[in-house]
Coordinates of C-alpha atoms and ligand atoms in Angstrom, one line a residue:
X124 CA 80.3 133.6 75.4
X125 CA 82.0 132.7 72.2
X126 CA 84.0 135.0 69.9
X127 CA 85.4 134.6 66.4
X128 CA 89.1 135.0 66.0
X129 CA 91.5 134.4 63.1
X130 CA 94.8 132.7 63.7
X131 CA 97.2 132.4 60.8
X132 CA 94.4 133.0 58.2
X133 CA 92.1 130.5 59.7
X134 CA 88.9 131.4 61.6
X135 CA 88.1 129.8 65.0
X136 CA 85.2 130.2 67.5
X137 CA 86.6 130.2 71.0
X138 CA 85.4 131.2 74.6
X139 CA 85.8 134.9 75.1
X140 CA 87.7 134.5 78.4
X141 CA 90.7 132.7 76.8
X142 CA 94.1 134.2 76.1
X143 CA 95.5 133.9 72.6
X144 CA 97.9 131.1 73.7
X145 CA 95.0 129.1 75.2
X146 CA 92.8 129.6 72.2
X147 CA 95.6 128.5 69.9
X148 CA 96.4 125.5 72.0
X149 CA 92.7 124.4 72.0
X150 CA 92.9 124.4 68.2
X151 CA 96.3 122.6 68.1
X152 CA 98.3 125.6 67.1
X153 CA 101.6 125.7 69.0
X154 CA 102.9 129.1 70.1
X155 CA 106.3 128.7 71.7
X156 CA 106.5 129.4 75.4
X157 CA 108.8 128.9 78.4
X158 CA 107.1 130.7 81.4
X159 CA 103.5 130.0 80.6
X160 CA 102.0 126.7 81.9
X161 CA 98.3 125.8 81.8
X162 CA 98.0 125.2 85.5
X163 CA 100.1 128.2 86.8
X164 CA 99.3 131.9 86.9
X165 CA 100.5 134.0 84.0
X166 CA 103.9 135.8 84.6
X167 CA 104.6 136.9 81.0
X168 CA 108.3 137.2 81.5
X169 CA 110.0 135.0 78.9
X170 CA 108.6 136.9 75.8
X171 CA 109.0 134.0 73.5
X172 CA 105.2 133.8 72.8
X173 CA 105.2 137.2 71.1
X174 CA 102.6 137.3 68.3
X175 CA 101.3 139.9 65.9
X176 CA 97.7 141.1 66.4
X177 CA 96.3 143.3 63.6
X178 CA 95.7 146.9 64.5
X179 CA 98.0 146.7 67.5
X180 CA 101.1 148.8 67.1
X181 CA 103.5 146.4 68.8
X182 CA 103.8 142.6 69.1
X183 CA 101.9 141.2 72.1
X184 CA 102.6 138.2 74.4
X185 CA 100.0 135.5 73.6
X186 CA 100.0 134.3 77.2
X187 CA 98.6 137.5 78.7
X188 CA 96.5 138.9 75.8
X189 CA 92.8 138.0 75.9
X190 CA 91.0 137.1 72.7
X191 CA 88.4 139.6 71.3
X192 CA 85.8 139.2 68.7
X193 CA 87.2 139.8 65.2
X194 CA 90.8 139.6 66.4
X195 CA 93.3 138.7 63.7
X196 CA 96.5 137.0 65.0
X197 CA 99.6 136.0 63.2
X198 CA 102.0 133.5 64.9
X199 CA 104.5 133.2 62.1
X200 CA 104.8 136.6 60.3
X201 CA 108.2 138.0 59.5
X202 CA 107.9 140.4 62.5
X203 CA 107.1 137.5 64.9
X204 CA 109.9 135.3 63.5
X205 CA 112.4 138.2 63.9
X206 CA 111.3 138.9 67.5
X207 CA 111.4 135.3 68.5
X208 CA 115.0 135.0 67.1
X209 CA 115.9 138.1 69.2
X210 CA 114.3 136.6 72.3
X211 CA 116.2 133.3 71.9
X212 CA 119.5 135.1 71.2
X213 CA 118.9 137.1 74.3
X214 CA 118.1 134.1 76.5
X215 CA 121.1 132.2 75.2
X216 CA 123.6 135.1 75.9
X217 CA 124.5 133.8 79.3
X218 CA 123.4 130.2 78.9
X219 CA 126.3 127.8 79.4
X220 CA 125.4 125.8 76.2
X221 CA 126.4 122.6 78.0
X222 CA 123.8 120.3 76.3
X223 CA 126.3 117.4 76.0
X224 CA 126.5 117.0 79.8
X225 CA 123.0 118.2 80.6
X226 CA 120.3 115.8 81.9
X227 CA 117.6 117.8 80.1
X228 CA 119.1 117.4 76.7
X229 CA 116.7 115.6 74.4
X230 CA 113.6 116.9 76.3
X231 CA 114.7 120.5 76.7
X232 CA 112.4 123.3 75.5
X233 CA 115.3 125.7 75.1
X234 CA 117.2 123.1 73.0
X235 CA 114.1 122.4 70.8
X236 CA 113.3 126.1 70.3
X237 CA 116.9 127.0 69.6
X238 CA 116.9 124.4 66.8
X239 CA 113.5 125.4 65.6
X240 CA 113.2 129.2 66.0
X241 CA 116.7 130.8 66.5
X242 CA 119.1 131.9 63.8
X243 CA 121.7 129.5 65.2
X244 CA 124.4 132.0 66.0
X245 CA 125.2 134.6 68.6
X246 CA 126.7 138.0 68.2
X247 CA 127.7 138.1 71.9
X248 CA 131.5 138.1 72.2
X249 CA 132.0 138.9 75.9
X250 CA 132.5 136.8 79.0
X251 CA 129.3 135.1 80.2
X252 CA 128.1 135.8 83.7
X253 CA 129.2 133.0 86.1
X254 CA 126.7 131.7 88.7
X255 CA 126.6 128.9 91.2
X256 CA 126.6 125.3 89.9
X257 CA 125.4 122.1 91.7
X258 CA 123.4 123.8 94.3
X259 CA 121.5 121.4 96.5
X260 CA 118.1 123.2 96.7
X261 CA 116.6 120.4 98.8
X262 CA 116.8 116.7 99.4
X263 CA 115.6 115.8 95.9
X264 CA 116.4 118.7 93.6
X265 CA 119.7 120.1 92.3
X266 CA 120.1 123.6 90.7
X267 CA 122.5 124.7 88.0
X268 CA 122.0 128.5 88.3
X269 CA 123.7 129.2 85.0
X270 CA 121.1 127.2 83.1
X271 CA 118.1 129.0 84.6
X272 CA 116.3 131.3 82.2
X273 CA 114.3 132.9 85.1
X274 CA 110.9 131.8 83.8
X275 CA 109.6 131.6 87.4
X276 CA 107.6 128.4 86.8
X277 CA 109.2 126.7 89.8
X278 CA 108.6 129.6 92.0
X279 CA 104.9 129.8 91.0
X280 CA 104.5 126.0 91.4
X281 CA 105.7 126.2 95.1
X282 CA 103.5 129.2 95.8
X283 CA 100.4 128.1 94.0
X284 CA 100.2 124.3 93.8
X285 CA 102.4 122.9 96.6
X286 CA 101.4 125.9 98.8
X287 CA 105.0 126.0 100.1
X288 CA 106.7 129.3 99.1
X289 CA 110.3 128.1 99.3
X290 CA 111.8 129.5 96.1
X291 CA 112.5 133.1 95.0
X292 CA 114.8 135.3 92.9
X293 CA 117.6 137.5 94.2
X294 CA 119.7 140.2 92.4
X295 CA 118.7 142.2 89.3
X296 CA 119.3 142.2 85.5
X297 CA 121.6 139.5 84.2
X298 CA 122.7 138.8 87.8
X299 CA 119.3 137.4 88.8
X300 CA 119.6 134.0 90.6
X301 CA 117.0 131.5 91.7
X302 CA 117.4 130.5 95.3
X303 CA 115.5 129.3 98.4
X304 CA 114.4 131.7 101.1
X305 CA 117.0 132.1 103.9
X306 CA 117.1 129.1 106.2
X307 CA 114.6 127.2 104.0
X308 CA 115.1 124.3 101.6
X309 CA 113.1 123.2 98.6
X310 CA 111.6 120.5 100.7
X311 CA 107.9 119.7 100.2
X312 CA 105.9 116.5 99.3
X313 CA 105.7 117.7 95.6
X314 CA 109.1 119.4 95.2
X315 CA 110.2 117.2 92.3
X316 CA 107.5 118.5 90.0
X317 CA 109.6 121.6 89.4
X318 CA 112.0 119.3 87.5
X319 CA 109.6 118.7 84.6
X320 CA 108.2 122.2 84.9
X321 CA 111.7 123.7 84.4
X322 CA 111.9 124.2 80.6
X323 CA 115.7 123.9 80.7
X324 CA 118.1 121.7 82.7
X325 CA 118.5 124.1 85.6
X326 CA 116.5 121.8 88.0
X327 CA 117.4 118.2 87.9
X328 CA 116.6 115.1 90.0
X329 CA 119.3 114.2 92.5
X330 CA 118.2 110.6 92.3
X331 CA 118.3 110.4 88.5
X332 CA 121.2 112.8 87.7
X333 CA 123.6 111.4 85.1
X334 CA 122.1 107.9 85.1
X335 CA 121.0 107.9 81.5
X336 CA 120.4 110.0 78.4
X337 CA 116.7 110.4 77.6
X338 CA 117.1 108.8 74.2
X339 CA 118.6 105.7 75.6
X340 CA 115.5 104.9 77.7
X341 CA 112.0 103.6 76.7
X342 CA 109.0 105.2 78.4
X343 CA 105.8 103.3 79.2
X344 CA 102.5 104.8 80.2
X345 CA 101.4 103.3 83.5
X346 CA 100.2 104.4 86.9
X347 CA 101.7 104.9 90.4
X348 CA 101.0 102.3 93.1
X349 CA 102.1 104.5 96.0
X350 CA 98.5 105.3 97.2
X351 CA 94.9 104.9 96.2
X352 CA 95.1 108.1 94.0
X353 CA 96.7 106.1 91.1
X354 CA 98.6 109.1 89.6
X355 CA 99.2 108.6 85.9
X356 CA 102.9 108.4 85.1
X357 CA 105.6 107.3 82.7
X358 CA 108.1 104.6 83.6
X359 CA 111.5 105.1 82.1
X360 CA 113.6 102.0 81.5
X361 CA 117.1 101.2 80.1
X362 CA 118.5 97.7 79.8
X363 CA 115.4 96.3 81.7
X364 CA 116.0 98.5 84.7
X365 CA 113.7 101.3 85.9
X366 CA 115.6 104.6 86.2
X367 CA 112.9 107.2 86.8
X368 CA 109.2 107.9 87.0
X369 CA 107.6 111.1 85.7
X370 CA 104.0 112.3 85.9
X371 CA 101.7 111.9 83.0
X372 CA 98.8 114.4 82.5
X373 CA 95.3 113.2 83.5
X374 CA 92.9 116.0 84.4
X375 CA 90.6 113.5 86.3
X376 CA 93.3 112.2 88.5
X377 CA 96.6 114.1 89.0
X378 CA 96.7 116.9 86.4
X379 CA 100.5 117.3 85.6
X380 CA 101.8 116.3 89.1
X381 CA 102.8 113.4 91.3
X382 CA 104.3 113.4 94.8
X383 CA 108.0 112.8 95.6
X384 CA 107.2 109.7 97.6
X385 CA 105.4 108.0 94.6
X386 CA 108.1 109.1 92.2
X387 CA 111.1 107.8 94.3
X388 CA 109.7 104.9 96.4
X389 CA 107.5 102.9 94.1
X390 CA 110.1 101.5 91.6
X391 CA 113.3 100.7 93.5
X392 CA 111.9 97.4 94.8
X393 CA 111.5 96.3 91.2
X394 CA 115.2 96.7 90.6
X395 CA 116.2 95.5 94.1
X396 CA 118.8 92.7 94.8
X397 CA 116.2 90.9 97.0
X398 CA 113.9 90.1 94.1
X399 CA 112.7 86.6 93.9
X400 CA 113.7 85.4 90.4
X401 CA 111.9 82.0 90.3
X402 CA 109.5 79.9 92.4
X403 CA 110.9 78.3 95.5
X404 CA 109.9 75.3 97.7
X405 CA 111.1 74.8 101.3
X406 CA 113.2 71.6 101.4
X407 CA 114.9 70.5 104.6
X408 CA 114.2 73.9 106.1
X409 CA 115.6 75.9 103.2
X410 CA 113.8 77.6 100.3
X411 CA 115.3 76.3 97.1
X412 CA 114.6 77.3 93.5
X413 CA 112.4 75.0 91.5
X414 CA 110.6 75.0 88.1
X415 CA 107.1 76.4 87.7
X416 CA 105.5 73.0 87.1
X417 CA 106.9 71.5 90.3
X418 CA 105.9 74.5 92.4
X419 CA 102.3 74.6 91.0
X420 CA 101.8 70.8 91.4
X421 CA 103.2 70.9 94.9
X422 CA 100.8 73.7 96.0
X423 CA 97.8 72.0 94.4
X424 CA 98.7 68.7 96.1
X425 CA 99.3 70.2 99.5
X426 CA 96.1 72.3 99.5
X427 CA 94.1 69.2 98.7
X428 CA 95.3 67.6 101.9
X429 CA 93.5 70.1 104.1
X430 CA 89.8 70.3 104.9
X431 CA 88.1 73.4 103.3
X432 CA 87.5 75.1 106.6
X433 CA 91.2 74.6 107.5
X434 CA 92.3 76.9 104.7
X435 CA 92.2 80.7 104.6
X436 CA 93.1 83.1 101.8
X437 CA 94.4 86.7 101.8
X438 CA 94.1 88.6 98.6
X439 CA 96.0 91.9 98.2
X440 CA 95.3 95.6 97.8
X441 CA 98.7 95.8 96.0
X442 CA 97.6 93.3 93.3
X443 CA 95.5 94.1 90.2
X444 CA 91.8 93.6 89.7
X445 CA 92.6 90.6 87.5
X446 CA 94.9 88.9 90.1
X447 CA 92.3 89.4 92.9
X448 CA 89.4 88.3 90.7
X449 CA 91.0 85.0 89.8
X450 CA 92.3 84.5 93.4
X451 CA 88.7 84.9 94.7
X452 CA 87.5 82.6 91.9
X453 CA 90.1 79.9 92.8
X454 CA 89.1 80.1 96.4
X455 CA 85.5 79.6 95.5
X456 CA 86.5 76.6 93.4
X457 CA 88.4 75.1 96.4
X458 CA 85.4 75.9 98.7
X459 CA 87.5 78.3 100.9
X460 CA 85.2 80.7 102.7
X461 CA 87.7 82.6 104.8
X462 CA 88.9 85.2 102.4
X463 CA 89.9 88.8 102.9
X464 CA 92.8 91.3 102.4
X465 CA 94.7 93.7 104.6
X466 CA 94.2 97.4 104.3
X467 CA 97.4 99.5 104.6
X468 CA 96.6 103.0 105.7
X469 CA 98.6 105.8 107.3
X470 CA 96.1 107.8 109.3
X471 CA 96.8 111.5 108.8
X472 CA 99.2 111.1 105.9
X473 CA 97.1 112.8 103.3
X474 CA 96.5 116.3 101.8
X475 CA 94.1 118.2 99.6
X476 CA 96.2 117.8 96.4
X477 CA 96.9 114.1 95.7
X478 CA 98.2 112.1 98.7
X479 CA 95.8 109.6 100.2
X480 CA 95.8 107.8 103.5
X481 CA 95.3 104.4 101.8
X482 CA 98.8 103.5 100.7
X483 CA 97.7 100.7 98.3
X484 CA 96.5 101.1 94.7
X485 CA 93.6 98.7 94.7
X486 CA 91.7 98.3 97.9
X487 CA 88.5 99.3 96.2
X488 CA 89.1 96.9 93.3
X489 CA 90.1 93.9 95.5
X490 CA 86.8 94.2 97.4
X491 CA 84.8 94.8 94.3
X492 CA 86.0 91.7 92.4
X493 CA 85.3 89.4 95.3
X494 CA 88.1 89.4 97.8
X495 CA 85.9 90.1 100.8
X496 CA 84.6 88.0 103.6
X497 CA 80.9 87.0 103.7
X498 CA 80.9 88.2 107.3
X499 CA 83.3 89.4 110.1
X500 CA 83.5 85.8 111.2
X501 CA 85.6 85.1 108.0
X502 CA 87.5 88.4 108.0
X503 CA 91.2 89.1 108.5
X504 CA 91.2 89.5 112.4
X505 CA 89.2 86.3 112.8
X506 CA 91.5 84.5 110.3
X507 CA 94.6 85.5 112.4
X508 CA 92.8 84.4 115.7
X509 CA 91.8 81.1 114.2
X510 CA 95.4 80.5 113.0
X511 CA 96.5 81.2 116.6
X512 CA 93.9 78.8 117.9
X513 CA 95.1 76.1 115.5
X514 CA 91.8 75.9 113.6
X515 CA 93.2 77.3 110.3
X516 CA 96.2 75.2 109.2
X517 CA 96.9 76.5 105.7
X518 CA 97.1 80.0 104.4
X519 CA 97.4 81.3 100.8
X520 CA 98.7 84.9 100.6
X521 CA 98.7 87.0 97.5
X522 CA 101.4 89.7 97.1
X523 CA 101.4 91.2 100.6
X524 CA 104.0 91.2 103.4
X525 CA 101.5 90.5 106.1
X526 CA 104.2 89.2 108.5
X527 CA 105.7 92.7 108.7
X528 CA 103.2 93.0 111.5
X529 CA 104.8 91.1 114.4
X530 CA 101.4 90.0 115.7
X531 CA 100.6 88.4 112.3
X532 CA 104.1 86.8 112.1
X533 CA 103.5 85.3 115.5
X534 CA 100.4 83.6 114.2
X535 CA 101.9 82.5 110.9
X536 CA 104.6 80.3 112.6
X537 CA 101.7 78.2 113.9
X538 CA 100.6 77.2 110.3
X539 CA 101.2 73.8 108.8
X540 CA 101.3 75.3 105.3
X541 CA 101.9 78.8 104.0
X542 CA 101.9 79.6 100.3
X543 CA 102.8 83.2 99.2
X544 CA 103.0 85.1 96.0
X545 CA 105.9 87.5 96.3
X546 CA 108.1 89.6 94.1
X547 CA 110.7 90.3 96.8
X548 CA 112.1 88.5 99.9
X549 CA 110.3 89.8 103.0
X550 CA 109.1 88.7 106.4
X551 CA 106.3 86.6 105.0
X552 CA 108.5 84.7 102.5
X553 CA 110.8 83.9 105.4
X554 CA 108.0 81.8 106.9
X555 CA 106.6 80.4 103.6
X556 CA 106.6 76.7 102.5
X557 CA 106.2 77.7 98.9
X558 CA 107.0 81.1 97.3
X559 CA 105.5 81.7 93.9
X560 CA 107.6 84.3 92.2
X561 CA 105.2 87.0 91.1
X562 CA 105.8 89.8 88.6
X563 CA 105.5 93.4 90.0
X564 CA 103.1 96.0 88.5
X565 CA 106.0 97.1 86.3
X566 CA 106.2 93.7 84.6
X567 CA 102.6 92.9 83.7
X568 CA 99.4 94.2 82.2
X569 CA 96.5 94.8 84.6
X570 CA 94.1 97.3 86.1
X571 CA 93.8 99.0 89.5
X572 CA 90.7 100.8 90.8
X573 CA 91.5 104.1 92.5
X574 CA 89.7 105.6 95.5
X575 CA 87.6 107.5 93.1
X576 CA 86.4 104.3 91.5
X577 CA 88.5 104.9 88.4
X578 CA 89.7 101.8 86.7
X579 CA 93.2 102.4 85.2
X580 CA 95.7 100.3 83.4
X581 CA 99.2 99.4 84.3
X582 CA 101.5 98.2 81.6
X583 CA 104.7 96.2 81.5
X584 CA 107.8 98.3 81.2
X585 CA 110.2 95.5 82.3
X586 CA 110.5 92.2 80.4
X587 CA 110.5 88.8 82.2
X588 CA 111.0 85.3 80.9
X589 CA 107.2 85.0 80.8
X590 CA 107.1 87.7 78.1
X591 CA 109.8 85.8 76.2
X592 CA 107.5 82.7 76.3
X593 CA 104.5 84.7 75.1
X594 CA 106.5 86.5 72.4
X595 CA 108.2 83.3 71.2
X596 CA 106.9 82.4 67.7
X597 CA 105.2 85.7 67.1
X598 CA 105.6 87.2 63.6
X599 CA 107.8 90.3 63.4
X600 CA 104.9 92.5 62.7
X601 CA 103.1 91.3 65.8
X602 CA 106.3 91.6 67.8
X603 CA 106.4 95.2 66.7
X604 CA 102.8 95.8 67.8
X605 CA 103.7 94.4 71.2
X606 CA 106.5 96.9 71.5
X607 CA 108.9 94.0 71.4
X608 CA 111.4 95.8 69.2
X609 CA 112.2 97.9 72.2
X610 CA 115.4 97.3 74.1
X611 CA 113.6 96.4 77.3
X612 CA 112.5 93.2 75.7
X613 CA 115.9 92.2 74.5
X614 CA 118.5 93.5 76.9
X615 CA 119.3 93.2 80.6
X616 CA 118.6 90.5 83.2
X617 CA 115.2 88.8 83.0
X618 CA 113.5 87.1 85.9
X619 CA 111.4 83.9 85.8
X620 CA 108.4 85.6 87.4
X621 CA 104.8 85.4 86.3
X622 CA 101.8 87.7 86.8
X623 CA 99.8 86.5 89.8
X624 CA 96.6 85.9 87.7
X625 CA 98.7 83.6 85.4
X626 CA 100.0 81.6 88.4
X627 CA 96.5 81.2 89.7
X628 CA 95.3 80.2 86.3
X629 CA 98.0 77.4 86.2
X630 CA 97.0 76.3 89.7
X631 CA 93.3 76.1 88.7
X632 CA 94.2 74.0 85.6
X633 CA 96.0 71.5 87.9
X634 CA 92.9 71.2 90.1
X635 CA 90.9 70.4 87.0
X636 CA 89.3 73.8 86.2
X637 CA 88.7 74.5 82.5
X638 CA 89.5 78.2 82.5
X639 CA 90.4 79.8 79.2
X640 CA 92.5 82.9 79.9
X641 CA 95.3 83.5 77.5
X642 CA 96.0 87.2 78.2
X643 CA 95.1 89.6 81.0
X644 CA 92.4 91.2 78.8
X645 CA 90.5 87.9 78.9
X646 CA 90.3 88.1 82.7
X647 CA 89.3 91.7 82.6
X648 CA 86.5 91.0 80.0
X649 CA 85.1 88.4 82.4
X650 CA 85.2 90.8 85.3
X651 CA 83.3 93.3 83.1
X652 CA 80.7 90.7 82.3
X653 CA 80.2 89.3 85.8
X654 CA 80.8 92.2 88.3
X655 CA 78.0 94.7 87.9
X656 CA 80.1 97.8 88.7
X657 CA 82.6 96.9 85.9
X658 CA 79.8 96.4 83.4
X659 CA 80.5 97.8 79.9
X660 CA 84.2 98.4 80.5
X661 CA 86.8 97.1 78.1
X662 CA 90.6 97.7 78.0
X663 CA 89.9 100.0 75.0
X664 CA 87.4 102.1 77.1
X665 CA 89.8 102.2 80.0
X666 CA 92.4 103.5 77.5
X667 CA 95.0 106.0 78.6
X668 CA 93.0 108.0 81.1
X669 CA 91.0 105.3 82.9
X670 CA 87.2 104.8 83.2
X671 CA 84.8 105.1 86.2
X672 CA 83.1 102.1 87.8
X673 CA 79.4 102.4 87.3
X674 CA 79.0 102.6 91.0
X675 CA 81.2 105.4 92.3
X676 CA 82.9 104.7 95.6
X677 CA 84.6 107.6 97.5
X678 CA 85.6 105.8 100.6
X679 CA 86.3 102.2 101.6
X680 CA 85.5 100.7 104.9
X681 CA 87.0 97.3 105.6
X682 CA 86.7 95.7 109.0
X683 CA 90.0 94.1 109.9
Ligands
SF4_921 S1 115.0 127.0 87.5 FE1 113.9 126.5 85.7 S2 111.7 126.6 86.3 FE2 112.9 127.8 87.8 S3 113.0 129.9 87.0 FE3 114.8 128.9 86.3 S4 114.3 128.1 84.3 FE4 112.4 128.6 85.3
SF4_922 S1 99.8 110.8 95.3 FE1 99.8 108.6 95.5 S2 99.5 107.8 93.5 FE2 100.1 109.9 93.3 S3 102.3 109.9 93.0 FE3 101.9 110.1 95.2 S4 101.9 108.0 96.0 FE4 101.7 107.9 93.8

């Protein structure tokens, strides 16, 4: 049922079951709040959302007051402004006011509200209460108890979302302290979400602490590759180095959350010392750096020396739809029938919130765009058996460390020729004849298809020499559109890596194909026009929140 309410002299029609803060938010009116969060229960303890409601004798908290027909609300009357000042003055009494050394500075609600809504001075002349600093709440989160404003968001998150009641308050009055239950740590797969939930700098990331000021980093909207959920996130970069990942709201995928594993373990390989910085060819037993033209020409030449049925190809569930699509297309061009990819699942490692057993971002997409065997006879297990039997002599592997499995490594040593696309040194590159230095998901445009069948975009947050080549000669206004004014494009070390689809495109050109892909979007548009489940999709439609394949797929079954 709808009701009519007036907020700040303007009338709105809203659902009758909403609270004032929800109704205001739906209509883009901001009522300040610390403890209220759209996905947590209402606790109503910070009092900063006080508003005036006509005919009510006292101010009411907008987070816990339901709308009613004819209600007249004022969010900025003199009474409200005075009360808000008082609340902020009260909250700041015992706050250490250490913004210059606080990780939260620049993205702190208390800092923002203090600037916006408080009178800017305190009448409190006494000694502040001292509380514990640098408390290791768990493996990933550090607490500064003095900064805590007791909003209880973190406590409610553990109770209601992570379903791991690990946090609580002790003491009373201004001696209240956040702590863990006796003998318990803040240690659950989602523990780091309390860092963004905390409206102040009381809870900080032990991994990111003191690494950078917020305003010194650029943030890029992209997605996590830690499992087939594809949580939406922001990638934070300074001087071409990724420093942290934080969740980005998408109600269809991950709401406001991401798991600690995704947040901590899906970016360090991009910064790692074992990155492959340029293509390499094995010469006299050693992999040596070469230029792109030499590497591409060598691969094209060598592949031609094998019969079609002596070559097999493995795409990758870690690679984008575009990479896999062109990979499958190139194999078709070369007449290679043995094509598949490896599924990486951890049986039992899943939950009802976000985490999926499939630890790759694009198993659905890889299959959908053509990296699939016509029959079991051409699938992964049979490819490995045929390599062992000496029938397959050359293998082309796209971005997957398949030799991490000792059984596969044992087979690969039997090959006459192994080409791999890889971003980091690994067990497979150790055996390769040619390593084509591929860009990671953090260095290229592309799309992944989640287990839900949702196609989502990843965007480059890290610049490579490939970007420099593309940007070279662009006008300043176009550079600006490309985001090239940002420091990630100008500072820090850049690697000579290329997106896998671009490497394959170059290889196809050498073999005589007349493909015309200049940017990743060109490949995606072709996928959308040739693969039925992608029909009608464009980069624009995929947008910030992704778009569903026309044929929804909940599960994937791949016979390996
Ligand atoms: S630590 Fe942060 S989120 Fe938790 S109660 Fe204190 S202010 Fe709120
Ligand atoms: S649930 Fe999966 S996609 Fe989401 S953050 Fe964790 S690893 Fe990444």
